[in-house]
Structure formats: C-alpha cells, structure tokens
Short mmCIF file of C-alpha atoms in Angstrom, two decimals:
data_model
loop_
_atom_site.label_atom_id
_atom_site.label_comp_id
_atom_site.label_asym_id
_atom_site.label_seq_id
_atom_site.Cartn_x
_atom_site.Cartn_y
_atom_site.Cartn_z
CA MET A 1 107.54 38.79 -31.62
CA ALA A 2 104.76 38.04 -29.15
CA GLU A 3 101.70 36.35 -30.54
CA ILE A 4 98.77 38.60 -31.35
CA VAL A 5 95.76 37.48 -29.38
CA ALA A 6 93.33 35.76 -31.74
CA GLY A 7 91.27 32.59 -31.87
CA GLY A 8 92.74 29.20 -30.99
CA ALA A 9 93.92 26.37 -33.22
CA VAL A 10 91.39 25.07 -35.74
CA ASP A 11 90.72 21.95 -37.80
CA VAL A 12 91.82 23.35 -41.16
CA ASP A 13 90.29 20.72 -43.45
CA ALA A 14 86.94 20.79 -41.68
CA SER A 15 86.85 24.57 -41.66
CA MET A 16 87.72 24.80 -45.35
CA ALA A 17 84.98 22.34 -46.29
CA GLN A 18 82.41 24.21 -44.21
CA TRP A 19 83.42 27.60 -45.60
CA ARG A 20 83.36 26.37 -49.19
CA ALA A 21 79.88 24.91 -48.75
CA ARG A 22 78.73 28.06 -46.98
CA ALA A 23 80.05 30.30 -49.76
CA ASP A 24 78.40 28.22 -52.48
CA ALA A 25 75.06 28.24 -50.66
CA ALA A 26 75.21 31.98 -50.01
CA LEU A 27 76.10 32.72 -53.64
CA THR A 28 73.28 30.53 -54.91
CA ALA A 29 70.81 32.33 -52.64
CA ALA A 30 72.10 35.79 -53.63
CA LEU A 31 71.76 35.29 -57.39
CA PRO A 32 68.48 35.93 -59.21
CA ALA A 33 66.35 32.86 -59.87
CA LEU A 34 66.35 31.34 -63.36
CA ASP A 35 62.56 31.49 -63.61
CA THR A 36 62.37 35.27 -63.21
CA ALA A 37 62.76 37.83 -65.99
CA PRO A 38 65.06 38.68 -67.66
CA ARG A 39 65.80 34.97 -67.74
CA ARG A 40 68.70 35.07 -70.20
CA LEU A 41 70.56 37.65 -68.10
CA HIS A 42 69.94 35.71 -64.91
CA ALA A 43 71.11 32.48 -66.56
CA ALA A 44 74.31 34.23 -67.67
CA MET A 45 74.94 35.55 -64.15
CA ARG A 46 74.53 32.09 -62.66
CA HIS A 47 76.75 30.58 -65.37
CA ALA A 48 79.49 33.04 -64.43
CA VAL A 49 79.33 32.31 -60.70
CA LEU A 50 78.10 28.79 -60.06
CA LEU A 51 80.00 26.60 -62.54
CA GLY A 52 83.02 25.95 -60.36
CA GLY A 53 85.74 28.26 -59.14
CA LYS A 54 88.30 28.09 -56.35
CA ARG A 55 86.32 30.37 -53.99
CA MET A 56 89.63 31.60 -52.65
CA ARG A 57 88.37 35.11 -51.95
CA PRO A 58 85.31 34.02 -49.91
CA MET A 59 87.53 31.54 -48.07
CA LEU A 60 89.89 34.39 -47.19
CA VAL A 61 86.97 36.37 -45.75
CA TYR A 62 85.89 33.43 -43.58
CA ALA A 63 89.43 32.46 -42.55
CA THR A 64 90.38 36.00 -41.56
CA GLY A 65 87.11 36.60 -39.74
CA ALA A 66 87.53 33.33 -37.85
CA LEU A 67 90.94 34.52 -36.70
CA PHE A 68 89.05 37.09 -34.60
CA ASP A 69 86.11 34.83 -33.70
CA ALA A 70 83.67 36.56 -36.05
CA ALA A 71 80.52 34.50 -36.52
CA PRO A 72 80.18 33.07 -40.06
CA ALA A 73 76.74 34.68 -40.42
CA ARG A 74 78.39 38.10 -40.08
CA LEU A 75 80.89 37.18 -42.82
CA ASP A 76 78.54 35.76 -45.47
CA ALA A 77 77.70 39.07 -47.16
CA ALA A 78 81.34 40.08 -47.57
CA ALA A 79 82.23 36.60 -48.84
CA VAL A 80 79.44 36.79 -51.43
CA ALA A 81 80.32 40.33 -52.46
CA VAL A 82 83.99 39.70 -53.09
CA GLU A 83 83.26 36.60 -55.17
CA LEU A 84 80.64 38.42 -57.24
CA ILE A 85 83.16 41.15 -58.02
CA HIS A 86 85.71 38.49 -58.98
CA ALA A 87 83.16 36.72 -61.21
CA TYR A 88 82.19 39.96 -62.95
CA SER A 89 85.85 40.72 -63.63
CA LEU A 90 86.34 37.32 -65.26
CA VAL A 91 83.28 37.76 -67.47
CA HIS A 92 84.62 41.08 -68.76
CA ASP A 93 88.25 39.87 -68.89
CA ASP A 94 87.24 37.04 -71.25
CA LEU A 95 85.51 39.35 -73.75
CA PRO A 96 86.95 39.66 -77.29
CA SER A 97 87.80 43.30 -76.57
CA MET A 98 90.06 42.20 -73.69
CA ASP A 99 91.65 38.74 -73.38
CA ASP A 100 89.31 37.07 -75.90
CA ASP A 101 89.04 33.68 -74.23
CA ALA A 102 86.52 30.93 -74.96
CA LEU A 103 87.15 28.72 -71.91
CA ARG A 104 86.81 29.40 -68.19
CA ARG A 105 86.65 26.78 -65.41
CA GLY A 106 86.39 24.12 -68.09
CA GLN A 107 83.21 25.70 -69.46
CA PRO A 108 82.46 28.09 -72.33
CA THR A 109 82.96 31.68 -71.23
CA VAL A 110 79.81 33.76 -70.81
CA HIS A 111 80.06 35.56 -74.15
CA ILE A 112 80.48 32.18 -75.89
CA ALA A 113 77.66 30.46 -74.00
CA PHE A 114 75.34 33.45 -74.48
CA ASP A 115 76.56 36.49 -76.45
CA GLU A 116 78.77 39.53 -75.97
CA ALA A 117 76.02 41.96 -75.03
CA THR A 118 74.61 39.57 -72.44
CA ALA A 119 78.11 39.03 -71.04
CA VAL A 120 78.63 42.77 -70.60
CA LEU A 121 75.27 43.11 -68.87
CA ALA A 122 75.87 40.05 -66.70
CA GLY A 123 79.18 41.50 -65.49
CA ASP A 124 77.55 44.84 -64.76
CA ALA A 125 74.71 43.16 -62.88
CA LEU A 126 77.10 41.03 -60.80
CA GLN A 127 79.02 44.12 -59.77
CA SER A 128 75.83 45.89 -58.68
CA LEU A 129 74.67 42.81 -56.80
CA ALA A 130 77.99 42.68 -54.95
CA PHE A 131 77.54 46.15 -53.52
CA ASP A 132 73.92 45.44 -52.63
CA ALA A 133 75.08 42.36 -50.71
CA VAL A 134 77.85 44.06 -48.77
CA ALA A 135 75.71 47.10 -47.94
CA LEU A 136 73.25 44.76 -46.21
CA ALA A 137 75.88 42.93 -44.16
CA PRO A 138 74.68 42.31 -40.56
CA VAL A 139 77.40 44.45 -39.00
CA GLU A 140 77.61 47.83 -37.31
CA PRO A 141 76.89 50.77 -39.68
CA ALA A 142 80.46 52.08 -39.38
CA VAL A 143 81.85 48.66 -40.29
CA ALA A 144 79.42 48.34 -43.22
CA LEU A 145 80.70 51.65 -44.58
CA GLN A 146 84.29 50.43 -44.26
CA LEU A 147 83.37 47.26 -46.13
CA VAL A 148 81.75 49.17 -48.99
CA ARG A 149 84.74 51.50 -49.31
CA THR A 150 87.22 48.62 -49.15
CA LEU A 151 85.42 46.78 -51.94
CA ALA A 152 85.00 49.89 -54.08
CA GLU A 153 88.66 50.83 -53.85
CA ALA A 154 89.75 47.29 -54.69
CA ALA A 155 87.43 47.00 -57.69
CA GLY A 156 87.95 50.42 -59.28
CA ALA A 157 90.63 52.41 -61.06
CA ALA A 158 92.89 52.30 -57.99
CA GLY A 159 92.62 48.50 -57.94
CA MET A 160 91.39 45.79 -60.26
CA CYS A 161 90.21 47.94 -63.17
CA GLY A 162 93.40 49.98 -63.07
CA GLY A 163 95.47 46.81 -63.14
CA GLN A 164 93.49 45.49 -66.09
CA ALA A 165 94.10 48.73 -67.97
CA LEU A 166 97.84 48.42 -67.32
CA ASP A 167 97.75 44.79 -68.45
CA LEU A 168 95.98 45.66 -71.70
CA ALA A 169 98.47 48.45 -72.37
CA ALA A 170 101.38 46.04 -71.89
CA THR A 171 99.94 43.26 -74.07
CA GLY A 172 102.09 42.76 -77.14
CA ALA A 173 105.07 44.45 -75.51
CA ALA A 174 106.01 42.02 -72.73
CA LYS A 175 109.63 43.09 -72.49
CA SER A 176 108.80 46.77 -72.12
CA LEU A 177 107.90 46.47 -68.42
CA SER A 178 110.31 46.30 -65.52
CA ILE A 179 109.79 43.75 -62.76
CA SER A 180 108.65 46.49 -60.37
CA GLU A 181 106.12 47.69 -62.94
CA LEU A 182 104.87 44.15 -63.48
CA GLU A 183 104.49 43.62 -59.74
CA GLN A 184 102.56 46.89 -59.43
CA LEU A 185 100.30 45.84 -62.31
CA HIS A 186 99.40 42.61 -60.54
CA ALA A 187 99.15 44.26 -57.12
CA LEU A 188 96.22 46.08 -58.69
CA LYS A 189 94.74 43.54 -61.08
CA THR A 190 94.91 40.43 -58.87
CA GLY A 191 96.16 41.56 -55.48
CA ALA A 192 93.70 44.36 -54.71
CA LEU A 193 90.67 42.09 -54.46
CA ILE A 194 92.59 39.50 -52.45
CA ARG A 195 93.70 42.21 -50.02
CA ALA A 196 90.10 43.42 -49.82
CA ALA A 197 88.86 39.91 -48.95
CA VAL A 198 91.36 39.63 -46.10
CA ARG A 199 90.70 43.15 -44.85
CA MET A 200 86.91 42.74 -44.89
CA GLY A 201 87.12 39.62 -42.76
CA ALA A 202 89.43 41.43 -40.36
CA LEU A 203 87.21 44.51 -40.18
CA ILE A 204 84.17 42.40 -39.36
CA GLY A 205 86.26 40.79 -36.62
CA HIS A 206 87.27 44.21 -35.24
CA ALA A 207 90.99 43.60 -35.80
CA ASP A 208 93.28 46.34 -34.49
CA ASP A 209 95.75 48.33 -36.58
CA THR A 210 98.69 46.06 -35.75
CA ALA A 211 96.82 42.96 -36.86
CA LEU A 212 95.60 44.72 -40.00
CA ALA A 213 99.18 45.63 -40.92
CA HIS A 214 100.33 42.01 -40.64
CA LEU A 215 97.35 40.79 -42.60
CA ASP A 216 97.84 43.37 -45.34
CA ARG A 217 101.44 42.17 -45.74
CA TYR A 218 100.18 38.59 -45.96
CA ALA A 219 97.51 39.52 -48.50
CA ALA A 220 99.91 41.50 -50.69
CA ALA A 221 102.30 38.54 -50.83
CA LEU A 222 99.41 36.15 -51.45
CA GLY A 223 98.08 38.14 -54.39
CA LEU A 224 101.49 38.31 -56.02
CA ALA A 225 102.21 34.62 -55.34
CA PHE A 226 98.89 33.68 -56.91
CA GLN A 227 99.81 35.59 -60.07
CA VAL A 228 103.38 34.28 -60.32
CA ARG A 229 102.03 30.75 -60.02
CA ASP A 230 99.35 31.55 -62.61
CA ASP A 231 102.04 32.73 -65.04
CA ILE A 232 104.08 29.56 -64.47
CA LEU A 233 101.03 27.36 -65.00
CA ASP A 234 100.23 29.13 -68.27
CA VAL A 235 103.61 27.93 -69.55
CA GLU A 236 103.63 24.45 -68.02
CA GLY A 237 99.95 23.53 -67.75
CA ASP A 238 97.40 22.25 -70.24
CA SER A 239 93.94 23.56 -70.96
CA ALA A 240 92.15 20.49 -69.57
CA THR A 241 93.88 20.80 -66.20
CA LEU A 242 93.74 24.59 -65.99
CA GLY A 243 90.11 24.86 -67.09
CA LYS A 244 91.10 27.76 -69.37
CA THR A 245 93.20 28.18 -72.48
CA ALA A 246 96.86 27.42 -71.77
CA GLY A 247 99.70 29.28 -73.50
CA LYS A 248 97.72 32.45 -74.19
CA ASP A 249 100.16 34.72 -72.36
CA ALA A 250 103.01 33.87 -74.71
CA ALA A 251 100.75 33.94 -77.76
CA GLN A 252 99.62 37.47 -76.91
CA ALA A 253 103.11 38.58 -75.78
CA LYS A 254 101.71 39.45 -72.36
CA ALA A 255 103.95 40.70 -69.57
CA THR A 256 104.50 37.74 -67.22
CA PHE A 257 107.05 36.73 -64.62
CA PRO A 258 108.51 33.88 -66.70
CA ALA A 259 108.75 36.22 -69.72
CA LEU A 260 110.67 38.85 -67.77
CA LEU A 261 112.60 36.72 -65.29
CA GLY A 262 112.83 33.31 -66.90
CA MET A 263 111.27 30.25 -65.32
CA THR A 264 114.05 29.62 -62.80
CA HIS A 265 113.93 33.13 -61.36
CA ALA A 266 110.11 33.14 -61.43
CA ARG A 267 110.19 30.06 -59.21
CA GLU A 268 112.71 31.74 -56.91
CA ARG A 269 110.39 34.75 -56.61
CA LEU A 270 107.57 32.40 -55.68
CA ASP A 271 109.74 30.87 -52.95
CA GLU A 272 110.49 34.36 -51.58
CA LEU A 273 106.79 35.15 -51.44
CA SER A 274 106.11 31.87 -49.66
CA ARG A 275 108.52 32.90 -46.92
CA THR A 276 106.88 36.32 -46.67
CA LEU A 277 103.48 34.66 -46.21
CA ALA A 278 104.76 32.59 -43.31
CA ASP A 279 106.51 35.54 -41.69
CA ALA A 280 103.43 37.76 -41.92
CA LEU A 281 101.24 35.15 -40.22
CA ALA A 282 103.75 34.17 -37.52
CA PRO A 283 102.39 36.63 -34.89
CA PHE A 284 98.96 34.93 -35.01
CA GLY A 285 100.26 31.48 -34.13
CA ALA A 286 98.20 28.33 -34.74
CA ALA A 287 94.98 30.29 -35.23
CA ALA A 288 96.22 31.40 -38.65
CA ALA A 289 96.50 27.83 -39.97
CA PRO A 290 93.65 28.27 -42.49
CA LEU A 291 95.26 31.41 -43.89
CA ALA A 292 98.58 29.58 -44.07
CA ALA A 293 96.88 26.73 -45.94
CA LEU A 294 95.38 29.16 -48.46
CA GLY A 295 98.81 30.70 -48.95
CA ASP A 296 100.33 27.28 -49.52
CA TYR A 297 97.60 26.49 -52.04
CA ALA A 298 98.33 29.68 -53.99
CA VAL A 299 102.01 28.77 -54.20
CA ARG A 300 101.61 25.08 -55.08
CA ARG A 301 98.30 24.80 -56.96
CA ALA A 302 98.10 22.87 -60.23
CA HIS A 303 95.23 24.87 -61.77
#
C-alpha cells in the first residue's frame, strides 16, 4: 500500500516529553483554582486530575494531530477535554456503588480523600468542564461541532457509560459472557474514549476519510490491547506498582480476558492486537512513530 501523505519522521522521545508537559500545563490551567469557592469541590477536581496519570489520551490527540501537521495550540483543548472525561469516569468508577476502590494512581480515590457526595459532584463538574473546553477549541466552527459530537458519543450510553453498565451487569458472573461480548463491552468502556482521542486529533488535522479509517482501526485495536493488558496486570501485578488495588477483578468475579481465555490465550490475543496496530499504521510510514510508541506502551506497560 502506498504511504498516506502525512508529516515527516519525528523525534519520538522529545515529542512525548513535550506533549506530556503541554497536557499537564493545559489541564492545570483549565481546572478551577483552589482559592475560589466552592473550595472543597475544586480541590476534589484537582485531586482527580493532577495527581499523576498516564496522559495516554491527550498524547493520542497530540500524536495524531502531529501526523497531519496540526499546531499543538489547536490541539490543546481536545487534549484537555478527553483527559477530563477520563478523569471523571475514574472518579465515578471508584465509587462504592460501582467498583468500590480506595486507591487510584497510588493515592486515595476521591470519595476516600473527600466524601462520596463530593466525588459525585467532582465527576459531574469535570464532565461539564470537558465540554466547555472542547467547545472553545481554536478551530473552524464545523470542526468544533465534530469534536463535541465525537466526545459526546464516546462518553455516553453508546460509549463509555454504556460499557460501564455492561461491566456492572457482568460483575459476579464472569463466565456468562462470550469473548465477543467481552470485547464489545471494552470497545465501549475503554475503547470509545481512546478512539475519540485519535479521531479528534485527526479531525483537527483535516485528515481525509481514508486516513480516518486507518486510524480508527488503530484506535480500536489500541483500546482493546490496553484492556487486555490491564486484565493481565490485575492478575500478575501488585498494588504498589499498579497504583490501584490489584486482584480486584477476580475477587469481584469480573469478566476479564484471563478469566475467559486463560492467561496463555490472553497473551496471544494481545500479540494479535499488537500486529493489528502495526498494520493499521503502516500506510503513514515514519510519521506515525509516536502512535506506534503509544501502541507499544499499551501492550507492554507494567502499570
């Protein structure tokens, strides 16, 4: 296949460092100040967002936008928005009514550090702030509308929230799901927001339909690979390394890839997804090196 015309080769390590720093600065600026009321709510919001995190979703926005030479300043709002949605989802996911977890990123979860009501409100406020950020992105009005719709679809019942509902319904009955049902669950719960991050960067860069199709295939494989690896780490990892409670999936009889496939076949599925990632990016050539690096991280990460 002929290479799709995109930007040239890049220094991956330097780009990653710059994008990470840029995302952290933009998130810090977007969040309400601690010295403004309601201070407890604002403190909870900042606790949810600023105490670590992989920043994979903002990095995907920057890496995909860079593939089409989009200026970082045009990508900041989308990078902030997708991470705020991710942070809100984690705040709510950790609540006693859902996964009931006390540890996130090596820190007390928001409902532990504050209280349940504040955690609910902090999640709600982060979601609202995300849409405010993306609506003000310095892009053409038609592109801004596409960004808002992309984020809304990924975050709602057809995406992340729908996947969470399926996950809750399957908890305690791990063996009741088929592999295809489990993959669909995670395509919504984890994959939808990852696909949105990639698509938003591409939309800001004015990618054509052919490029979008390749990138959507990459993003779908990435989201699933991230989850398969997450399931494996929950079995093999420890809480100190993971920054969250290890072994909870088995304790709650959650549907996971190791539970349904066994560890050997879960690893084989991860290898298949790794090959899909490489194949999807092949048409972009060396310019896709940052996206390839993020894919490799998802497959091989230790936490």
